mmCIF file with all atom_site columns, C-alpha atoms in Angstrom:
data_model
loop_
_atom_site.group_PDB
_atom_site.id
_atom_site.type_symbol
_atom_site.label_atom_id
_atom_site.label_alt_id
_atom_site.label_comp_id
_atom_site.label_asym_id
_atom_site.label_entity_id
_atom_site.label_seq_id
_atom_site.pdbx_PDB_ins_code
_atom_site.Cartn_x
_atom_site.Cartn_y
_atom_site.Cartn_z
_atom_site.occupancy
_atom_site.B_iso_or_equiv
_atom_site.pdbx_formal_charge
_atom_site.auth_seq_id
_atom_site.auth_comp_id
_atom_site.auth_asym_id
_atom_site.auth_atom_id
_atom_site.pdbx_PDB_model_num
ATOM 1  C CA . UNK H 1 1  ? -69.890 91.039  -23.625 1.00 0.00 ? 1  UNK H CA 1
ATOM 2  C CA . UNK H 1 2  ? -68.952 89.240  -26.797 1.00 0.00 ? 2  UNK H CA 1
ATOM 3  C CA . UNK H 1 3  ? -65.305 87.413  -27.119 1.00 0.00 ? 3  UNK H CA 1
ATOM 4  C CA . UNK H 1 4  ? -64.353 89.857  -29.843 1.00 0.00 ? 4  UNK H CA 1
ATOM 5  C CA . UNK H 1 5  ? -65.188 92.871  -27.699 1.00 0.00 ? 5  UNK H CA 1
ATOM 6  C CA . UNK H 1 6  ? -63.494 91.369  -24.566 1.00 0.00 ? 6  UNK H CA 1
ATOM 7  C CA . UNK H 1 7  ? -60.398 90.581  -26.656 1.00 0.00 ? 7  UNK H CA 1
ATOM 8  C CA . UNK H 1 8  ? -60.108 94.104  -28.198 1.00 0.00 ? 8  UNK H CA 1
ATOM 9  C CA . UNK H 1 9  ? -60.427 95.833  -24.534 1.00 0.00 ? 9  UNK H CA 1
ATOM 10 C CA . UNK H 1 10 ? -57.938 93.594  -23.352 1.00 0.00 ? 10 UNK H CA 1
ATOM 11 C CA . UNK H 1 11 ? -55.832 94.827  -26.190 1.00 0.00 ? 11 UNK H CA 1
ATOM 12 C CA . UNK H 1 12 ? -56.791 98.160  -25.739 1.00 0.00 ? 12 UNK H CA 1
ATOM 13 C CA . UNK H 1 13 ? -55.736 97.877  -22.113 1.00 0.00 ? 13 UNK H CA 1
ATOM 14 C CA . UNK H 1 14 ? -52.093 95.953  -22.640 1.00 0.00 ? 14 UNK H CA 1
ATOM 15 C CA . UNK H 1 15 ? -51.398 98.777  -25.129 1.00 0.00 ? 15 UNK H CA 1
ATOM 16 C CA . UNK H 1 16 ? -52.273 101.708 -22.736 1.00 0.00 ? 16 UNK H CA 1
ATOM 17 C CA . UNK H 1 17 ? -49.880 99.705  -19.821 1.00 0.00 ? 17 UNK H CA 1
ATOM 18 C CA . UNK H 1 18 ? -47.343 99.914  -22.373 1.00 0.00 ? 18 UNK H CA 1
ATOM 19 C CA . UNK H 1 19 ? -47.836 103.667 -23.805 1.00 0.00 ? 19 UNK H CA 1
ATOM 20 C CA . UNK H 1 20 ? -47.650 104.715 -19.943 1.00 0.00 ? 20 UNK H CA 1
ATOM 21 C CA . UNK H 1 21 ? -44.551 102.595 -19.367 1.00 0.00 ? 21 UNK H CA 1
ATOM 22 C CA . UNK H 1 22 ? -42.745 104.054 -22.037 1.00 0.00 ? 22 UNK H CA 1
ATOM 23 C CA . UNK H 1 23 ? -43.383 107.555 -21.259 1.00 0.00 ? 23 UNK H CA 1
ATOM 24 C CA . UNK H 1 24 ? -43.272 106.879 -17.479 1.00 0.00 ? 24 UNK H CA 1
ATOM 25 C CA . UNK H 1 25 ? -39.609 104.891 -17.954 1.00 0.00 ? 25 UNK H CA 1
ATOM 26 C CA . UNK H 1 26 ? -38.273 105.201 -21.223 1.00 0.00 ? 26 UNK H CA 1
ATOM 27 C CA . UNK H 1 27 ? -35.239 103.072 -20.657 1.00 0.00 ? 27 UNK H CA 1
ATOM 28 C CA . UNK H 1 28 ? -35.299 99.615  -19.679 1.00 0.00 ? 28 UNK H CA 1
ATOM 29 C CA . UNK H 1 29 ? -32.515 97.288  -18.682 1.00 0.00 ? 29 UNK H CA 1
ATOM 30 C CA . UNK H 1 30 ? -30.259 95.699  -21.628 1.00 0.00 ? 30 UNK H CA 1
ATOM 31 C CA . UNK H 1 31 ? -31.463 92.195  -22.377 1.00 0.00 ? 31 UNK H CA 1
ATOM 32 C CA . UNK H 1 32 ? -28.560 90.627  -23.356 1.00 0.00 ? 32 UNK H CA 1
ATOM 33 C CA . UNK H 1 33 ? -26.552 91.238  -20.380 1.00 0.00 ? 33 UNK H CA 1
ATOM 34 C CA . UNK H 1 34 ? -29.817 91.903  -18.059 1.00 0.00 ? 34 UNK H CA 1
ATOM 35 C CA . UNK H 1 35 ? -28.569 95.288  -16.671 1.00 0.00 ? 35 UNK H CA 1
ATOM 36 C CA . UNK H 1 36 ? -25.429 94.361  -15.440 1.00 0.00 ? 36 UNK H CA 1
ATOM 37 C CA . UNK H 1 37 ? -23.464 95.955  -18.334 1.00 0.00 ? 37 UNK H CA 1
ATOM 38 C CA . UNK H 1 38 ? -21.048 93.383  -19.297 1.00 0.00 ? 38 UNK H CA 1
ATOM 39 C CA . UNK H 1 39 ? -20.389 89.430  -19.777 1.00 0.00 ? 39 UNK H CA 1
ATOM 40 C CA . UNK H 1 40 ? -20.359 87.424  -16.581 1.00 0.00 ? 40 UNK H CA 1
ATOM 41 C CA . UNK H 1 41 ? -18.102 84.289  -16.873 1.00 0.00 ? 41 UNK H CA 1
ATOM 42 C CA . UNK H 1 42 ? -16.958 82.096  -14.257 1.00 0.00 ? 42 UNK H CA 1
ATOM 43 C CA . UNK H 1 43 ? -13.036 81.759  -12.777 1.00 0.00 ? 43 UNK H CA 1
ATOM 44 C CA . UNK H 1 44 ? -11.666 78.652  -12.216 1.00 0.00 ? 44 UNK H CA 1
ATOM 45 C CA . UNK H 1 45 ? -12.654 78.732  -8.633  1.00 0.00 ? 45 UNK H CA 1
ATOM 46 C CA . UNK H 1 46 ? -16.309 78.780  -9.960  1.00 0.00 ? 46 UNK H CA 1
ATOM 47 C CA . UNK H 1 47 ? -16.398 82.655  -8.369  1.00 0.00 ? 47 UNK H CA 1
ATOM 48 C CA . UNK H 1 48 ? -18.000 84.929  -11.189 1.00 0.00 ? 48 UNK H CA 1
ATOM 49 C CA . UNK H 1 49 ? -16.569 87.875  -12.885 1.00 0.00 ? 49 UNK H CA 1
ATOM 50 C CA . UNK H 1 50 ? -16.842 91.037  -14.966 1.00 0.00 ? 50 UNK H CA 1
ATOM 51 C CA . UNK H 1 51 ? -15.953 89.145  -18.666 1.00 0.00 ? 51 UNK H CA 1
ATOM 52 C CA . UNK H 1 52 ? -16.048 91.356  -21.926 1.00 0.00 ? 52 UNK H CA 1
ATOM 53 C CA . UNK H 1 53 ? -18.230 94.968  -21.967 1.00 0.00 ? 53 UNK H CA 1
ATOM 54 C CA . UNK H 1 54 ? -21.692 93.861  -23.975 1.00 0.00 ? 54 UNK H CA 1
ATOM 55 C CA . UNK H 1 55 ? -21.582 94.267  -27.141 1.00 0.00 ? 55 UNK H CA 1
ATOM 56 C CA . UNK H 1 56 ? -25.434 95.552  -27.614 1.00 0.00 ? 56 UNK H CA 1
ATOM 57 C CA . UNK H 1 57 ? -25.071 98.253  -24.678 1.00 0.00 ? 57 UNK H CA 1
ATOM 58 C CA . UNK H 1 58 ? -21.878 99.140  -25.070 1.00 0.00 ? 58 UNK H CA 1
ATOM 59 C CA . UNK H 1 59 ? -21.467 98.944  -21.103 1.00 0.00 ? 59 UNK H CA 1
ATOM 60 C CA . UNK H 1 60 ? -24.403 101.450 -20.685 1.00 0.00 ? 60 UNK H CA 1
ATOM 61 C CA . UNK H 1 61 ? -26.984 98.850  -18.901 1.00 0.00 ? 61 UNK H CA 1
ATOM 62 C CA . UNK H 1 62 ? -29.775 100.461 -20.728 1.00 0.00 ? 62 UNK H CA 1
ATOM 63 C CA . UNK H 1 63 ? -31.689 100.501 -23.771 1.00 0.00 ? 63 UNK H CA 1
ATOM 64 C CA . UNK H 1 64 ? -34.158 102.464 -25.237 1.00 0.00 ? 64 UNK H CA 1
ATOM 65 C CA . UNK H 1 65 ? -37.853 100.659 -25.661 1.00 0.00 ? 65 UNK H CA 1
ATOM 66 C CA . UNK H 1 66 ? -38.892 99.776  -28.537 1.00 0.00 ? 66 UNK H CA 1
ATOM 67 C CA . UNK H 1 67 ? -42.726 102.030 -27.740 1.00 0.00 ? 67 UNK H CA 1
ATOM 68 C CA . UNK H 1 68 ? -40.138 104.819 -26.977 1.00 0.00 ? 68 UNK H CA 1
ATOM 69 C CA . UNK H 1 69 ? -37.977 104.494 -30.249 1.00 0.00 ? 69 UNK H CA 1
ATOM 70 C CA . UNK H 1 70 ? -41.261 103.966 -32.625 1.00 0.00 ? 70 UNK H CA 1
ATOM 71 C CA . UNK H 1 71 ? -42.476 107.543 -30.609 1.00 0.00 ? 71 UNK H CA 1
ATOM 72 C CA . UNK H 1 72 ? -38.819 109.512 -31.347 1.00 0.00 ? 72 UNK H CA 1
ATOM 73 C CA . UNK H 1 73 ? -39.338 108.669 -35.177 1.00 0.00 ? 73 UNK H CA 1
ATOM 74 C CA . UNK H 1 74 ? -42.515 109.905 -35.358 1.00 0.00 ? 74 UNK H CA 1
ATOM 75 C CA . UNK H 1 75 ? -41.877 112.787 -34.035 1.00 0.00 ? 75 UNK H CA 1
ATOM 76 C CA . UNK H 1 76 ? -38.686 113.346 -35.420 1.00 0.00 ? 76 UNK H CA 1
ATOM 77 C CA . UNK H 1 77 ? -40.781 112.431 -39.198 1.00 0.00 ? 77 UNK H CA 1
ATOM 78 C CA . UNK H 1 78 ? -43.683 115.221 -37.757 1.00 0.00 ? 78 UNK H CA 1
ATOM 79 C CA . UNK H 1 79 ? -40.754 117.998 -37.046 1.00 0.00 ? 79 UNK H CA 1
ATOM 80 C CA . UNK H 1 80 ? -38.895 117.409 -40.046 1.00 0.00 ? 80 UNK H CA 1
ATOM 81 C CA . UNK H 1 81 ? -42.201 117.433 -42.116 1.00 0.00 ? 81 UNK H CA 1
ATOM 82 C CA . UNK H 1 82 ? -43.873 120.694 -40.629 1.00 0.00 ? 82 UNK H CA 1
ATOM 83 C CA . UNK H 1 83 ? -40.890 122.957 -41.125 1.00 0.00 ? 83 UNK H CA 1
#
């Protein structure tokens, strides 16, 4: 097996992980505030606790993939187009 036809399957293969991760899950956690839906900061005690809601997630802990997103506007550009 050549390097260019290992590389491409290897591709091929990262690609279909993601396809079935996106349809399997299509929300992942929010990566600014990993999941947790808001700020963490620390007291003065050192203790940690809920600081400002996240600005990206608006306090919803999830976001939408980007696989899943790129799939909604396709579809959305197929249904508006075949009307």
């Amino acid at each position: 097996m050549t390097l260019t036809a290992a590389a491409s399957l290897l591709a091929l293969l990262f690609t279909l992980c993601y396809v079935g991760l996106c349809v399997s899950s299509p929300f992942g956690n929010c990566r600014k505030c990993k999941g947790f839906g808001y700020a963490l900061k620390k007291d003065r005690r050192g203790r940690l606790r809920p600081g400002k809601t996240c600005r990206r997630c608006r306090g919803d802990r999830k976001r939408i993939r980007v696989g899943r997103h790129l799939f909604n506007v396709a579809a959305r550009i197929h249904r508006d187009g075949t009307r």
